[in-house]
mmCIF file of C-alpha atoms in Angstrom:
data_model
loop_
_atom_site.group_PDB
_atom_site.id
_atom_site.type_symbol
_atom_site.label_atom_id
_atom_site.label_comp_id
_atom_site.label_asym_id
_atom_site.label_seq_id
_atom_site.Cartn_x
_atom_site.Cartn_y
_atom_site.Cartn_z
ATOM 1 C CA MET B 27 85.336 109.590 74.558
ATOM 2 C CA LYS B 28 86.735 112.793 73.043
ATOM 3 C CA LYS B 29 86.536 112.776 69.255
ATOM 4 C CA ILE B 30 89.977 113.176 67.679
ATOM 5 C CA GLN B 31 89.903 116.043 65.254
ATOM 6 C CA LYS B 32 92.117 116.314 62.220
ATOM 7 C CA VAL B 33 94.204 119.259 61.075
ATOM 8 C CA VAL B 34 95.010 119.300 57.373
ATOM 9 C CA VAL B 35 98.125 121.039 56.061
ATOM 10 C CA LEU B 36 97.985 121.986 52.376
ATOM 11 C CA GLY B 37 101.251 122.800 50.618
ATOM 12 C CA THR B 38 101.576 125.255 47.745
ATOM 13 C CA GLY B 39 105.330 125.894 47.644
ATOM 14 C CA GLY B 40 106.978 129.248 48.331
ATOM 15 C CA THR B 41 110.118 130.266 50.192
ATOM 16 C CA ILE B 42 109.075 128.142 53.145
ATOM 17 C CA ALA B 43 109.704 125.146 50.863
ATOM 18 C CA GLY B 44 112.736 126.672 49.155
ATOM 19 C CA THR B 45 116.352 125.528 49.146
ATOM 20 C CA ALA B 46 119.743 127.111 48.454
ATOM 21 C CA ALA B 47 123.189 125.709 47.717
ATOM 22 C CA SER B 48 124.471 126.807 51.121
ATOM 23 C CA ALA B 49 122.927 126.849 54.594
ATOM 24 C CA SER B 50 124.208 130.410 55.018
ATOM 25 C CA GLU B 51 122.394 131.661 51.905
ATOM 26 C CA GLN B 52 119.258 133.680 52.718
ATOM 27 C CA VAL B 53 118.475 135.362 49.382
ATOM 28 C CA ALA B 54 119.769 133.343 46.404
ATOM 29 C CA TYR B 55 117.538 130.282 46.649
ATOM 30 C CA THR B 56 114.949 128.427 44.610
ATOM 31 C CA ALA B 57 111.426 128.453 46.002
ATOM 32 C CA ALA B 58 109.085 125.453 46.142
ATOM 33 C CA GLN B 59 111.560 122.575 46.317
ATOM 34 C CA LEU B 60 110.471 120.589 49.382
ATOM 35 C CA GLY B 61 107.199 118.755 49.866
ATOM 36 C CA VAL B 62 104.810 119.694 52.661
ATOM 37 C CA ASP B 63 105.567 116.388 54.408
ATOM 38 C CA GLN B 64 109.220 117.418 54.629
ATOM 39 C CA LEU B 65 108.242 120.793 56.059
ATOM 40 C CA MET B 66 106.147 119.183 58.771
ATOM 41 C CA ALA B 67 109.016 116.879 59.750
ATOM 42 C CA ALA B 68 111.077 119.974 60.646
ATOM 43 C CA VAL B 69 108.483 121.503 63.005
ATOM 44 C CA PRO B 70 109.866 121.555 66.571
ATOM 45 C CA GLY B 71 107.794 119.637 69.121
ATOM 46 C CA LEU B 72 105.220 118.607 66.521
ATOM 47 C CA ASP B 73 103.537 115.920 68.629
ATOM 48 C CA LYS B 74 103.160 118.307 71.555
ATOM 49 C CA VAL B 75 101.630 121.064 69.476
ATOM 50 C CA LEU B 76 99.219 118.651 67.787
ATOM 51 C CA ASP B 77 98.044 117.610 71.263
ATOM 52 C CA GLY B 78 96.222 114.511 70.079
ATOM 53 C CA ARG B 79 94.973 115.914 66.770
ATOM 54 C CA GLN B 80 95.576 113.772 63.699
ATOM 55 C CA LEU B 81 97.777 115.392 61.051
ATOM 56 C CA LEU B 82 97.011 115.042 57.338
ATOM 57 C CA VAL B 83 99.110 116.636 54.598
ATOM 58 C CA GLU B 84 98.391 117.280 50.930
ATOM 59 C CA GLN B 85 100.509 118.874 48.220
ATOM 60 C CA VAL B 86 98.061 121.044 46.279
ATOM 61 C CA ALA B 87 100.640 122.971 44.242
ATOM 62 C CA GLN B 88 104.380 123.571 44.125
ATOM 63 C CA LEU B 89 105.240 127.048 42.884
ATOM 64 C CA ASP B 90 106.920 130.324 43.650
ATOM 65 C CA SER B 91 104.037 132.530 44.783
ATOM 66 C CA LYS B 92 105.067 135.298 42.369
ATOM 67 C CA ASP B 93 103.639 132.925 39.753
ATOM 68 C CA MET B 94 100.320 132.315 41.537
ATOM 69 C CA ASP B 95 97.443 132.100 39.054
ATOM 70 C CA HIS B 96 93.671 131.751 38.960
ATOM 71 C CA ALA B 97 93.784 128.034 38.162
ATOM 72 C CA THR B 98 95.785 127.342 41.320
ATOM 73 C CA TRP B 99 93.418 129.539 43.312
ATOM 74 C CA GLN B 100 90.473 127.529 42.017
ATOM 75 C CA LEU B 101 92.142 124.220 42.846
ATOM 76 C CA LEU B 102 93.137 125.420 46.309
ATOM 77 C CA ALA B 103 89.627 126.697 47.030
ATOM 78 C CA CYS B 104 88.178 123.336 45.960
ATOM 79 C CA ARG B 105 90.553 121.408 48.210
ATOM 80 C CA CYS B 106 89.832 123.746 51.118
ATOM 81 C CA ALA B 107 86.088 123.328 50.606
ATOM 82 C CA HIS B 108 86.491 119.550 50.504
ATOM 83 C CA TRP B 109 88.364 119.386 53.792
ATOM 84 C CA LEU B 110 86.284 122.024 55.558
ATOM 85 C CA ALA B 111 83.175 119.974 54.801
ATOM 86 C CA GLN B 112 84.547 117.001 56.754
ATOM 87 C CA ASP B 113 83.074 116.900 60.264
ATOM 88 C CA ASP B 114 86.258 115.494 61.761
ATOM 89 C CA VAL B 115 88.490 118.205 60.265
ATOM 90 C CA GLY B 116 88.851 121.048 62.721
ATOM 91 C CA ALA B 117 91.203 123.348 60.839
ATOM 92 C CA LEU B 118 93.360 123.883 57.775
ATOM 93 C CA VAL B 119 96.902 125.218 57.548
ATOM 94 C CA ILE B 120 98.233 126.365 54.157
ATOM 95 C CA THR B 121 101.931 126.863 53.391
ATOM 96 C CA HIS B 122 102.420 129.653 50.854
ATOM 97 C CA GLY B 123 104.996 132.027 49.422
ATOM 98 C CA THR B 124 105.080 135.575 50.753
ATOM 99 C CA ASP B 125 104.854 137.567 47.506
ATOM 100 C CA THR B 126 101.153 136.985 46.828
ATOM 101 C CA LEU B 127 100.082 135.523 50.166
ATOM 102 C CA GLU B 128 97.832 138.496 50.964
ATOM 103 C CA GLU B 129 95.965 138.015 47.687
ATOM 104 C CA THR B 130 95.400 134.293 48.160
ATOM 105 C CA ALA B 131 94.281 134.900 51.736
ATOM 106 C CA TRP B 132 91.672 137.459 50.655
ATOM 107 C CA PHE B 133 90.529 135.291 47.748
ATOM 108 C CA LEU B 134 89.934 132.291 50.032
ATOM 109 C CA GLN B 135 88.220 134.383 52.696
ATOM 110 C CA SER B 136 85.947 136.010 50.107
ATOM 111 C CA VAL B 137 85.030 132.738 48.421
ATOM 112 C CA LEU B 138 84.791 130.338 51.352
ATOM 113 C CA GLN B 139 83.963 132.538 54.362
ATOM 114 C CA PRO B 140 84.970 129.557 56.525
ATOM 115 C CA HIS B 141 83.665 129.108 60.043
ATOM 116 C CA LYS B 142 86.628 126.878 60.785
ATOM 117 C CA PRO B 143 90.154 128.336 60.989
ATOM 118 C CA VAL B 144 92.196 128.436 57.802
ATOM 119 C CA VAL B 145 95.680 129.531 58.797
ATOM 120 C CA MET B 146 98.110 130.606 56.092
ATOM 121 C CA VAL B 147 101.803 130.426 56.912
ATOM 122 C CA CYS B 148 104.990 131.420 55.145
ATOM 123 C CA ALA B 149 108.692 132.089 55.621
ATOM 124 C CA MET B 150 111.189 134.735 54.607
ATOM 125 C CA ARG B 151 114.156 132.353 54.607
ATOM 126 C CA PRO B 152 114.447 129.082 52.713
ATOM 127 C CA ALA B 153 114.077 125.747 54.462
ATOM 128 C CA SER B 154 117.753 124.976 53.829
ATOM 129 C CA SER B 155 118.906 128.013 55.833
ATOM 130 C CA ASP B 156 120.630 127.446 59.160
ATOM 131 C CA GLU B 157 118.351 130.243 60.412
ATOM 132 C CA ALA B 158 115.142 129.094 58.711
ATOM 133 C CA ASP B 159 112.020 130.745 60.105
ATOM 134 C CA GLY B 160 109.568 128.338 58.484
ATOM 135 C CA PRO B 161 109.536 125.619 61.168
ATOM 136 C CA GLN B 162 108.663 128.055 63.980
ATOM 137 C CA ASN B 163 106.074 129.817 61.815
ATOM 138 C CA LEU B 164 104.488 126.444 61.061
ATOM 139 C CA ARG B 165 104.456 125.572 64.741
ATOM 140 C CA ASP B 166 102.748 128.882 65.527
ATOM 141 C CA ALA B 167 100.190 128.280 62.763
ATOM 142 C CA LEU B 168 99.314 124.903 64.220
ATOM 143 C CA VAL B 169 98.810 126.485 67.637
ATOM 144 C CA VAL B 170 96.526 129.144 66.148
ATOM 145 C CA SER B 171 94.578 126.490 64.236
ATOM 146 C CA ALA B 172 93.729 124.748 67.524
ATOM 147 C CA GLN B 173 92.161 127.809 69.158
ATOM 148 C CA PRO B 174 88.445 127.265 69.914
ATOM 149 C CA SER B 175 87.605 130.853 68.971
ATOM 150 C CA ALA B 176 89.575 130.876 65.715
ATOM 151 C CA ALA B 177 87.591 131.130 62.484
ATOM 152 C CA GLY B 178 88.110 132.392 58.975
ATOM 153 C CA VAL B 179 91.310 132.920 57.021
ATOM 154 C CA CYS B 180 94.283 134.455 58.794
ATOM 155 C CA VAL B 181 98.032 134.732 58.217
ATOM 156 C CA VAL B 182 100.711 133.809 60.745
ATOM 157 C CA CYS B 183 104.256 135.100 60.317
ATOM 158 C CA ALA B 184 107.023 136.081 62.761
ATOM 159 C CA GLY B 185 104.801 135.548 65.769
ATOM 160 C CA VAL B 186 102.030 137.871 64.546
ATOM 161 C CA ILE B 187 98.504 136.894 63.456
ATOM 162 C CA HIS B 188 96.952 138.988 60.674
ATOM 163 C CA SER B 189 93.484 138.997 59.162
ATOM 164 C CA ALA B 190 93.076 138.114 55.488
ATOM 165 C CA ARG B 191 91.441 141.487 54.913
ATOM 166 C CA ASP B 192 94.149 143.712 56.340
ATOM 167 C CA VAL B 193 97.429 141.853 55.871
ATOM 168 C CA GLN B 194 100.007 143.315 53.477
ATOM 169 C CA LYS B 195 103.608 142.481 52.740
ATOM 170 C CA VAL B 196 105.492 145.673 53.566
ATOM 171 C CA HIS B 197 109.153 144.635 53.494
ATOM 172 C CA PRO B 198 111.131 142.650 50.896
ATOM 173 C CA TYR B 199 113.402 140.644 53.228
ATOM 174 C CA ARG B 200 112.761 141.338 56.928
ATOM 175 C CA LEU B 201 111.477 138.346 58.937
ATOM 176 C CA ASP B 202 108.459 140.345 60.118
ATOM 177 C CA ALA B 203 107.615 141.344 56.562
ATOM 178 C CA PHE B 204 103.856 141.727 57.080
ATOM 179 C CA SER B 205 101.659 144.385 58.614
ATOM 180 C CA SER B 206 97.955 144.940 59.192
ATOM 181 C CA GLY B 207 98.330 148.713 58.960
ATOM 182 C CA ASP B 208 95.969 150.908 60.956
ATOM 183 C CA ALA B 209 93.655 147.974 61.688
ATOM 184 C CA GLY B 210 96.294 146.208 63.750
ATOM 185 C CA PRO B 211 96.908 142.453 63.989
ATOM 186 C CA LEU B 212 94.433 139.904 65.257
ATOM 187 C CA GLY B 213 96.917 138.723 67.856
ATOM 188 C CA TRP B 214 100.407 137.568 68.726
ATOM 189 C CA MET B 215 102.259 134.502 69.880
ATOM 190 C CA ASP B 216 103.478 134.845 73.467
ATOM 191 C CA ARG B 217 105.680 132.019 74.775
ATOM 192 C CA GLY B 218 103.977 129.568 72.489
ATOM 193 C CA GLN B 219 100.448 130.722 73.310
ATOM 194 C CA VAL B 220 97.983 132.888 71.380
ATOM 195 C CA GLN B 221 97.145 136.323 72.717
ATOM 196 C CA TRP B 222 94.190 137.784 70.827
ATOM 197 C CA SER B 223 93.843 141.536 70.363
ATOM 198 C CA SER B 224 90.640 143.534 70.570
ATOM 199 C CA VAL B 225 90.614 143.587 66.737
ATOM 200 C CA TYR B 226 89.829 139.872 66.688
ATOM 201 C CA ALA B 227 86.726 140.358 68.792
ATOM 202 C CA ARG B 228 85.369 142.782 66.173
ATOM 203 C CA THR B 229 85.975 140.459 63.238
ATOM 204 C CA ALA B 230 82.673 139.287 61.761
ATOM 205 C CA LEU B 231 82.085 136.428 59.360
ATOM 206 C CA GLN B 232 79.800 136.750 56.364
ATOM 207 C CA THR B 233 77.759 134.265 54.416
ATOM 208 C CA ALA B 234 79.454 132.550 51.494
ATOM 209 C CA THR B 235 77.785 133.376 48.170
ATOM 210 C CA LEU B 236 80.560 132.912 45.634
ATOM 211 C CA ALA B 237 81.917 129.434 46.271
ATOM 212 C CA ASN B 238 79.864 127.622 43.634
ATOM 213 C CA SER B 239 80.686 130.131 40.878
ATOM 214 C CA VAL B 240 84.404 130.122 41.603
ATOM 215 C CA MET B 241 84.706 126.363 41.818
ATOM 216 C CA THR B 242 82.640 125.508 38.763
ATOM 217 C CA PHE B 243 83.460 128.252 36.246
ATOM 218 C CA ASP B 244 86.342 127.670 33.850
ATOM 219 C CA VAL B 245 89.061 130.050 35.030
ATOM 220 C CA GLN B 246 89.544 131.139 31.422
ATOM 221 C CA GLN B 247 86.050 132.619 31.676
ATOM 222 C CA TRP B 248 86.673 134.575 34.859
ATOM 223 C CA PRO B 249 86.229 138.324 34.247
ATOM 224 C CA ALA B 250 89.449 140.148 33.403
ATOM 225 C CA VAL B 251 90.132 142.809 36.039
ATOM 226 C CA GLU B 252 93.327 144.847 36.135
ATOM 227 C CA VAL B 253 94.919 147.457 38.406
ATOM 228 C CA VAL B 254 96.081 150.808 37.039
ATOM 229 C CA LEU B 255 98.173 153.311 38.972
ATOM 230 C CA SER B 256 97.649 157.051 39.172
ATOM 231 C CA HIS B 257 100.925 158.962 39.302
ATOM 232 C CA ALA B 258 102.483 162.235 38.188
ATOM 233 C CA GLY B 259 102.270 162.462 34.410
ATOM 234 C CA ALA B 260 99.847 159.526 34.148
ATOM 235 C CA GLY B 261 98.510 158.941 30.648
ATOM 236 C CA ARG B 262 95.654 156.999 29.132
ATOM 237 C CA ARG B 263 97.481 154.480 26.963
ATOM 238 C CA VAL B 264 97.287 151.648 29.473
ATOM 239 C CA VAL B 265 93.557 152.086 30.066
ATOM 240 C CA ASP B 266 92.786 152.405 26.349
ATOM 241 C CA ALA B 267 94.800 149.272 25.578
ATOM 242 C CA LEU B 268 93.047 147.293 28.324
ATOM 243 C CA VAL B 269 89.630 148.361 27.062
ATOM 244 C CA GLN B 270 90.552 147.283 23.538
ATOM 245 C CA THR B 271 91.568 143.832 24.818
ATOM 246 C CA GLY B 272 88.228 143.336 26.544
ATOM 247 C CA VAL B 273 88.938 144.072 30.207
ATOM 248 C CA ALA B 274 85.790 143.780 32.352
ATOM 249 C CA GLY B 275 86.890 145.810 35.344
ATOM 250 C CA LEU B 276 89.550 148.278 36.432
ATOM 251 C CA VAL B 277 90.737 149.188 39.907
ATOM 252 C CA VAL B 278 92.598 152.479 39.999
ATOM 253 C CA ALA B 279 95.182 152.871 42.742
ATOM 254 C CA GLY B 280 94.745 156.562 43.383
ATOM 255 C CA SER B 281 97.213 158.845 45.071
ATOM 256 C CA GLY B 282 96.524 160.076 48.589
ATOM 257 C CA ASN B 283 92.799 160.108 49.376
ATOM 258 C CA GLY B 284 91.951 158.327 46.143
ATOM 259 C CA THR B 285 92.820 161.222 43.835
ATOM 260 C CA VAL B 286 93.306 160.419 40.134
ATOM 261 C CA HIS B 287 95.354 162.321 37.535
ATOM 262 C CA HIS B 288 92.974 164.200 35.233
ATOM 263 C CA VAL B 289 94.226 162.460 32.072
ATOM 264 C CA LEU B 290 93.846 159.018 33.637
ATOM 265 C CA GLN B 291 90.462 160.020 35.037
ATOM 266 C CA ALA B 292 89.239 160.943 31.551
ATOM 267 C CA ALA B 293 90.380 157.552 30.254
ATOM 268 C CA LEU B 294 88.590 155.768 33.084
ATOM 269 C CA LYS B 295 85.375 157.688 32.373
ATOM 270 C CA ASP B 296 85.583 156.590 28.739
ATOM 271 C CA ALA B 297 86.198 153.015 29.866
ATOM 272 C CA GLU B 298 83.133 153.191 32.080
ATOM 273 C CA GLN B 299 81.079 154.450 29.130
ATOM 274 C CA ALA B 300 82.291 151.395 27.224
ATOM 275 C CA GLY B 301 80.872 149.110 29.919
ATOM 276 C CA VAL B 302 83.971 148.569 32.055
ATOM 277 C CA ARG B 303 83.352 148.489 35.813
ATOM 278 C CA VAL B 304 85.628 150.955 37.624
ATOM 279 C CA ARG B 305 86.503 150.920 41.315
ATOM 280 C CA LEU B 306 88.782 153.129 43.408
ATOM 281 C CA SER B 307 91.496 152.280 45.908
ATOM 282 C CA THR B 308 94.577 154.119 47.157
ATOM 283 C CA ARG B 309 98.241 153.417 46.737
ATOM 284 C CA CYS B 310 98.790 154.481 50.385
ATOM 285 C CA ILE B 311 99.643 151.428 52.465
ATOM 286 C CA GLU B 312 97.725 152.650 55.519
ATOM 287 C CA GLY B 313 94.350 154.255 56.043
ATOM 288 C CA ARG B 314 91.349 154.287 53.767
ATOM 289 C CA ILE B 315 89.625 156.752 51.444
ATOM 290 C CA VAL B 316 87.239 159.155 53.183
ATOM 291 C CA GLY B 317 84.550 161.332 51.621
ATOM 292 C CA SER B 318 82.820 160.996 48.263
ATOM 293 C CA SER B 319 84.571 160.180 45.008
ATOM 294 C CA ARG B 320 83.822 159.703 41.302
ATOM 295 C CA TRP B 321 83.860 155.906 41.628
ATOM 296 C CA PRO B 322 82.936 153.568 44.491
ATOM 297 C CA ASP B 323 85.906 152.941 46.734
ATOM 298 C CA MET B 324 86.682 149.485 48.055
ATOM 299 C CA ALA B 325 86.251 150.119 51.783
ATOM 300 C CA GLY B 326 89.918 150.163 52.631
ATOM 301 C CA LEU B 327 91.019 147.187 50.548
ATOM 302 C CA SER B 328 94.448 147.432 48.956
ATOM 303 C CA PRO B 329 94.449 147.671 45.146
ATOM 304 C CA VAL B 330 95.357 143.984 44.683
ATOM 305 C CA LYS B 331 92.604 142.847 47.055
ATOM 306 C CA ALA B 332 90.140 145.281 45.490
ATOM 307 C CA ARG B 333 90.918 143.605 42.150
ATOM 308 C CA ILE B 334 89.941 140.237 43.621
ATOM 309 C CA SER B 335 86.701 141.587 45.080
ATOM 310 C CA LEU B 336 85.688 143.247 41.813
ATOM 311 C CA MET B 337 86.521 140.087 39.864
ATOM 312 C CA LEU B 338 84.364 138.019 42.224
ATOM 313 C CA GLU B 339 81.561 140.580 42.026
ATOM 314 C CA LEU B 340 81.555 140.360 38.223
ATOM 315 C CA LEU B 341 81.823 136.587 38.340
ATOM 316 C CA ALA B 342 78.808 136.331 40.630
ATOM 317 C CA GLU B 343 76.781 138.517 38.263
ATOM 318 C CA SER B 344 77.750 136.472 35.220
ATOM 319 C CA SER B 345 76.715 133.229 36.896
ATOM 320 C CA VAL B 346 73.168 134.332 37.677
#
């Protein structure tokens, strides 16, 4: 007899769970108002898409993703680890707001490196809208979660499947607000079915090394890592102030091919002399830094994802 697998949907809030005073309102709404059980009830053809899988839901958090914090990340990672460890759980789906979705996706991928699919899903219109996109996005996420070849953390939005590493929000209100840049998406939804791209075949999983540190360390003790931006007329006040407050790491979002204003560069060198770890990224939304640079670059990660990776690197060192 075929063993019935479970799919677990974890709710964290966001626009997908938001409501407005009017069904015609697409912008003026309050995020994180509906529970994940209510969201699942609105998914079209839910029984068909589950195809015999048992559905479990859990409300992990209820917030606007602009307010995402380390404590919620830790809790979410712990709940993901719990469910992924269950033999009869085949996949996770996580509902999330769009503003910091790319950061949460990269955090979970970096910490958990799951061999089961963890599919993050969102919406650009509130659940109360008469043109809500959340129900279809959720349906697509459930389809992706059932794919035998699916593994790791991905993001599903507007019929496109993005990797946790490459996904970025690139538009403030368009339904297809996300892009994977030069890397391209992992795949697409085509008439309700998944069509993988060649990018997916090249995606490799790594071994988890950070899960224990992240889940056991008090988040108040996580290393402080901040992002600073290089721009015309950049000064050193921000860097100096961060060093004085005890920052452990800095990611500089350089211009172009990772170039840094000479005044900011001098401040970063002084910070490094004071023991602060410095890493380089670019503020360009596509491409990656090529050639040598003063500081190690983050292999194409966006500045906000580079911040997460540096924080986890420092955390792993401090837990040894």
